[in-house]
mmCIF file of C-alpha atoms in Angstrom:
data_model
loop_
_atom_site.group_PDB
_atom_site.id
_atom_site.type_symbol
_atom_site.label_atom_id
_atom_site.label_comp_id
_atom_site.label_asym_id
_atom_site.label_seq_id
_atom_site.Cartn_x
_atom_site.Cartn_y
_atom_site.Cartn_z
ATOM 1 C CA ILE X 1 4.828 -1.430 14.472
ATOM 2 C CA TYR X 2 5.582 -4.717 15.887
ATOM 3 C CA ALA X 3 7.716 -7.682 14.900
ATOM 4 C CA VAL X 4 6.475 -11.230 15.475
ATOM 5 C CA ARG X 5 9.343 -13.685 15.794
ATOM 6 C CA PRO X 6 8.666 -17.542 15.182
ATOM 7 C CA GLY X 7 9.282 -19.948 18.143
ATOM 8 C CA GLN X 8 8.276 -21.266 21.190
ATOM 9 C CA THR X 9 7.699 -18.646 24.066
ATOM 10 C CA PRO X 10 7.800 -19.593 27.856
ATOM 11 C CA ARG X 11 4.061 -19.769 27.953
ATOM 12 C CA GLY X 12 3.711 -22.219 25.050
ATOM 13 C CA LYS X 13 2.693 -19.801 22.400
ATOM 14 C CA THR X 14 4.267 -19.887 19.049
ATOM 15 C CA GLY X 15 5.646 -16.458 18.105
ATOM 16 C CA ARG X 16 7.179 -13.737 20.098
ATOM 17 C CA LEU X 17 5.851 -10.376 19.802
ATOM 18 C CA GLU X 18 8.162 -7.536 20.183
ATOM 19 C CA PRO X 19 7.531 -3.629 19.754
ATOM 20 C CA PHE X 20 9.766 -2.643 16.863
ATOM 21 C CA ALA X 21 9.083 0.904 15.754
ATOM 22 C CA LYS X 22 7.171 4.165 16.698
ATOM 23 C CA VAL X 23 6.163 6.399 13.794
ATOM 24 C CA GLY X 24 4.140 8.790 15.718
ATOM 25 C CA ALA X 25 1.140 8.426 13.531
ATOM 26 C CA VAL X 26 -2.578 7.797 14.557
ATOM 27 C CA VAL X 27 -2.787 4.566 12.390
ATOM 28 C CA VAL X 28 -0.454 2.720 10.305
ATOM 29 C CA THR X 29 -2.176 1.187 7.339
ATOM 30 C CA SER X 30 0.290 -0.417 5.107
ATOM 31 C CA LEU X 31 3.691 -1.953 5.099
ATOM 32 C CA VAL X 32 6.101 -2.863 2.386
ATOM 33 C CA VAL X 33 9.810 -3.985 2.468
ATOM 34 C CA ALA X 34 12.232 -2.391 -0.115
ATOM 35 C CA ASP X 35 15.936 -2.174 -0.321
ATOM 36 C CA GLY X 36 16.440 -3.718 3.171
ATOM 37 C CA LYS X 37 14.108 -1.129 4.704
ATOM 38 C CA LEU X 38 10.482 -1.134 5.906
ATOM 39 C CA TYR X 39 8.205 1.581 4.720
ATOM 40 C CA ALA X 40 4.918 2.322 6.559
ATOM 41 C CA GLY X 41 1.956 4.232 5.169
ATOM 42 C CA THR X 42 -0.236 6.257 7.687
ATOM 43 C CA LEU X 43 -3.446 8.154 8.229
ATOM 44 C CA PRO X 44 -4.784 10.794 8.770
ATOM 45 C CA ASP X 45 -1.731 12.598 7.768
ATOM 46 C CA GLY X 46 -0.801 10.853 4.510
ATOM 47 C CA LYS X 47 2.814 10.256 5.528
ATOM 48 C CA ILE X 48 5.273 7.450 4.575
ATOM 49 C CA PHE X 49 7.777 6.485 7.130
ATOM 50 C CA GLU X 50 11.202 4.762 6.397
ATOM 51 C CA VAL X 51 12.161 2.257 9.268
ATOM 52 C CA SER X 52 15.611 0.707 9.323
ATOM 53 C CA LEU X 53 15.994 -3.185 9.248
ATOM 54 C CA GLY X 54 19.756 -2.849 9.782
ATOM 55 C CA GLY X 55 21.997 -2.056 12.528
ATOM 56 C CA ASP X 56 19.774 0.745 13.797
ATOM 57 C CA ARG X 57 16.896 -1.519 13.779
ATOM 58 C CA GLY X 58 13.502 0.157 14.450
ATOM 59 C CA GLN X 59 14.641 3.635 13.925
ATOM 60 C CA ALA X 60 11.937 5.520 11.962
ATOM 61 C CA ARG X 61 12.170 8.641 9.888
ATOM 62 C CA GLU X 62 9.398 10.568 7.767
ATOM 63 C CA LEU X 63 10.375 9.906 4.326
ATOM 64 C CA CYS X 64 7.684 12.124 2.949
ATOM 65 C CA LYS X 65 4.059 13.586 3.213
ATOM 66 C CA LEU X 66 1.839 13.012 0.347
ATOM 67 C CA ASP X 67 -0.923 15.285 -0.696
ATOM 68 C CA ALA X 68 -3.592 13.002 0.666
ATOM 69 C CA ALA X 69 -4.987 12.277 3.944
ATOM 70 C CA HIS X 70 -5.020 8.448 3.961
ATOM 71 C CA ILE X 71 -2.324 6.144 2.689
ATOM 72 C CA TRP X 72 -4.166 2.800 2.303
ATOM 73 C CA ALA X 73 -1.706 0.656 0.353
ATOM 74 C CA LEU X 74 1.925 0.619 -0.477
ATOM 75 C CA VAL X 75 3.816 -1.724 -3.141
ATOM 76 C CA PHE X 76 7.268 -1.555 -4.298
ATOM 77 C CA ASP X 77 8.426 -1.924 -8.119
ATOM 78 C CA ALA X 78 11.978 -3.083 -8.089
ATOM 79 C CA ARG X 79 12.396 -2.447 -11.751
ATOM 80 C CA SER X 80 11.644 1.304 -11.498
ATOM 81 C CA ARG X 81 12.755 1.430 -7.924
ATOM 82 C CA LEU X 82 9.554 3.188 -6.860
ATOM 83 C CA LEU X 83 7.090 2.883 -4.116
ATOM 84 C CA TYR X 84 3.521 3.269 -5.168
ATOM 85 C CA ALA X 85 0.884 4.611 -2.799
ATOM 86 C CA GLY X 86 -2.759 4.173 -3.041
ATOM 87 C CA THR X 87 -4.650 6.956 -1.377
ATOM 88 C CA GLY X 88 -7.892 8.703 -0.212
ATOM 89 C CA PRO X 89 -9.999 10.636 0.120
ATOM 90 C CA LYS X 90 -9.472 11.620 -3.605
ATOM 91 C CA GLY X 91 -8.392 8.162 -5.047
ATOM 92 C CA LYS X 92 -5.085 9.154 -6.290
ATOM 93 C CA LEU X 93 -1.956 6.921 -6.818
ATOM 94 C CA PHE X 94 1.383 8.269 -6.167
ATOM 95 C CA ALA X 95 4.865 7.130 -7.279
ATOM 96 C CA VAL X 96 7.303 7.681 -4.462
ATOM 97 C CA GLU X 97 11.305 7.743 -4.990
ATOM 98 C CA LEU X 98 13.080 6.248 -2.079
ATOM 99 C CA SER X 99 14.523 9.841 -1.693
ATOM 100 C CA GLY X 100 10.980 10.850 -0.777
ATOM 101 C CA LYS X 101 10.257 12.774 -3.977
ATOM 102 C CA ASN X 102 6.688 11.969 -5.157
ATOM 103 C CA LYS X 103 4.032 12.800 -7.642
ATOM 104 C CA VAL X 104 0.460 11.797 -8.467
ATOM 105 C CA VAL X 105 0.718 9.554 -11.508
ATOM 106 C CA TYR X 106 -2.932 8.663 -11.855
ATOM 107 C CA ASP X 107 -6.362 10.067 -10.618
ATOM 108 C CA SER X 108 -8.978 7.131 -10.283
ATOM 109 C CA GLY X 109 -11.803 9.451 -9.994
ATOM 110 C CA GLU X 110 -12.838 7.236 -6.733
ATOM 111 C CA LYS X 111 -12.829 8.323 -3.233
ATOM 112 C CA GLN X 112 -10.385 5.696 -2.270
ATOM 113 C CA ILE X 113 -7.506 3.555 -3.836
ATOM 114 C CA LEU X 114 -7.496 0.852 -1.018
ATOM 115 C CA SER X 115 -5.232 -1.935 -2.512
ATOM 116 C CA LEU X 116 -2.462 -2.401 -4.905
ATOM 117 C CA ALA X 117 -0.761 -5.704 -6.296
ATOM 118 C CA PRO X 118 1.946 -6.073 -8.853
ATOM 119 C CA ALA X 119 0.955 -7.198 -12.413
ATOM 120 C CA LYS X 120 3.227 -8.406 -15.123
ATOM 121 C CA ASN X 121 5.742 -5.971 -17.018
ATOM 122 C CA GLY X 122 5.816 -3.471 -14.130
ATOM 123 C CA GLN X 123 2.124 -2.715 -14.305
ATOM 124 C CA LEU X 124 -0.176 -2.418 -11.084
ATOM 125 C CA PHE X 125 -3.437 -3.953 -10.075
ATOM 126 C CA VAL X 126 -5.427 -1.138 -8.584
ATOM 127 C CA GLY X 127 -8.473 -1.669 -6.270
ATOM 128 C CA THR X 128 -10.946 1.272 -5.508
ATOM 129 C CA ALA X 129 -13.752 2.301 -3.198
ATOM 130 C CA ASP X 130 -16.721 3.509 -3.217
ATOM 131 C CA LYS X 131 -17.502 1.603 -6.434
ATOM 132 C CA GLY X 132 -15.486 -1.498 -6.135
ATOM 133 C CA VAL X 133 -13.599 -1.349 -9.448
ATOM 134 C CA VAL X 134 -10.312 -3.282 -10.155
ATOM 135 C CA LEU X 135 -7.995 -1.399 -12.686
ATOM 136 C CA ARG X 136 -4.735 -2.369 -14.441
ATOM 137 C CA PHE X 137 -2.444 0.679 -14.352
ATOM 138 C CA ASP X 138 0.425 1.057 -16.782
ATOM 139 C CA PRO X 139 3.029 3.513 -15.347
ATOM 140 C CA LYS X 140 4.546 3.970 -18.865
ATOM 141 C CA THR X 141 1.489 5.391 -20.431
ATOM 142 C CA LYS X 142 -0.073 6.639 -17.088
ATOM 143 C CA ARG X 143 -3.311 4.986 -18.267
ATOM 144 C CA ALA X 144 -5.487 2.455 -16.511
ATOM 145 C CA LEU X 145 -7.963 0.019 -17.913
ATOM 146 C CA ALA X 146 -10.891 -1.231 -15.878
ATOM 147 C CA LEU X 147 -10.704 -5.187 -15.541
ATOM 148 C CA ALA X 148 -13.698 -5.576 -13.242
ATOM 149 C CA ASP X 149 -16.720 -3.703 -11.797
ATOM 150 C CA PHE X 150 -17.718 -5.644 -8.792
ATOM 151 C CA ASP X 151 -21.309 -5.008 -7.248
ATOM 152 C CA ALA X 152 -19.321 -3.961 -4.220
ATOM 153 C CA ASP X 153 -18.183 -0.833 -2.286
ATOM 154 C CA GLU X 154 -14.638 -1.575 -1.838
ATOM 155 C CA ILE X 155 -11.832 -3.731 -3.054
ATOM 156 C CA ARG X 156 -9.999 -4.284 0.202
ATOM 157 C CA ALA X 157 -7.206 -6.480 -0.862
ATOM 158 C CA MET X 158 -5.633 -8.388 -3.767
ATOM 159 C CA ALA X 159 -3.026 -10.997 -4.404
ATOM 160 C CA VAL X 160 -1.500 -12.347 -7.583
ATOM 161 C CA TYR X 161 -0.587 -16.075 -7.891
ATOM 162 C CA GLY X 162 0.521 -17.115 -11.383
ATOM 163 C CA ASP X 163 -1.944 -15.634 -13.928
ATOM 164 C CA ILE X 164 -4.653 -15.216 -11.413
ATOM 165 C CA LEU X 165 -5.608 -12.134 -9.458
ATOM 166 C CA TYR X 166 -7.529 -12.800 -6.227
ATOM 167 C CA VAL X 167 -9.722 -9.943 -4.912
ATOM 168 C CA ALA X 168 -11.381 -9.199 -1.652
ATOM 169 C CA ALA X 169 -14.459 -7.336 -2.329
ATOM 170 C CA ASN X 170 -16.846 -5.912 0.275
ATOM 171 C CA LYS X 171 -20.435 -4.823 -0.097
ATOM 172 C CA PHE X 172 -21.912 -3.075 2.826
ATOM 173 C CA ASP X 173 -25.621 -2.936 3.811
ATOM 174 C CA ARG X 174 -26.354 0.669 3.983
ATOM 175 C CA GLY X 175 -30.016 0.115 4.800
#
């Protein structure tokens, strides 16, 4: 994991790149800040690491290993104080306490949950693959409602601004 600091470098570039933390995983796929710490989701081991942003900056420890091979997306819900992790290859959504305790809260029936975004009232938008569906998940009822079924293979990223959800949907030519 790297940190990029704004500012002029000696060679005239803007932004100074610094190694920040090593988590010992093959790939870091997602990052989120919660409670003054950085959390990193990885693959192919399905681990979440907690990285200090305080006095011992950059020190990483394994928070938990999920029953999944891939962690594609992380989002933090400040109300419930839970991390949510979108995973694969079985398309499950995990709720993770900051202590590391975790459980599956939703099975999408898809191969992957690739993206997550916060919705109103503590709900989550969930983007899937291989069918490219956007769902709205309610943590209270543990149910999800399909909002959009794209002619796409994956929902790679989502962002909320005001009352609009922006979606990056990809369709691959498999011919």
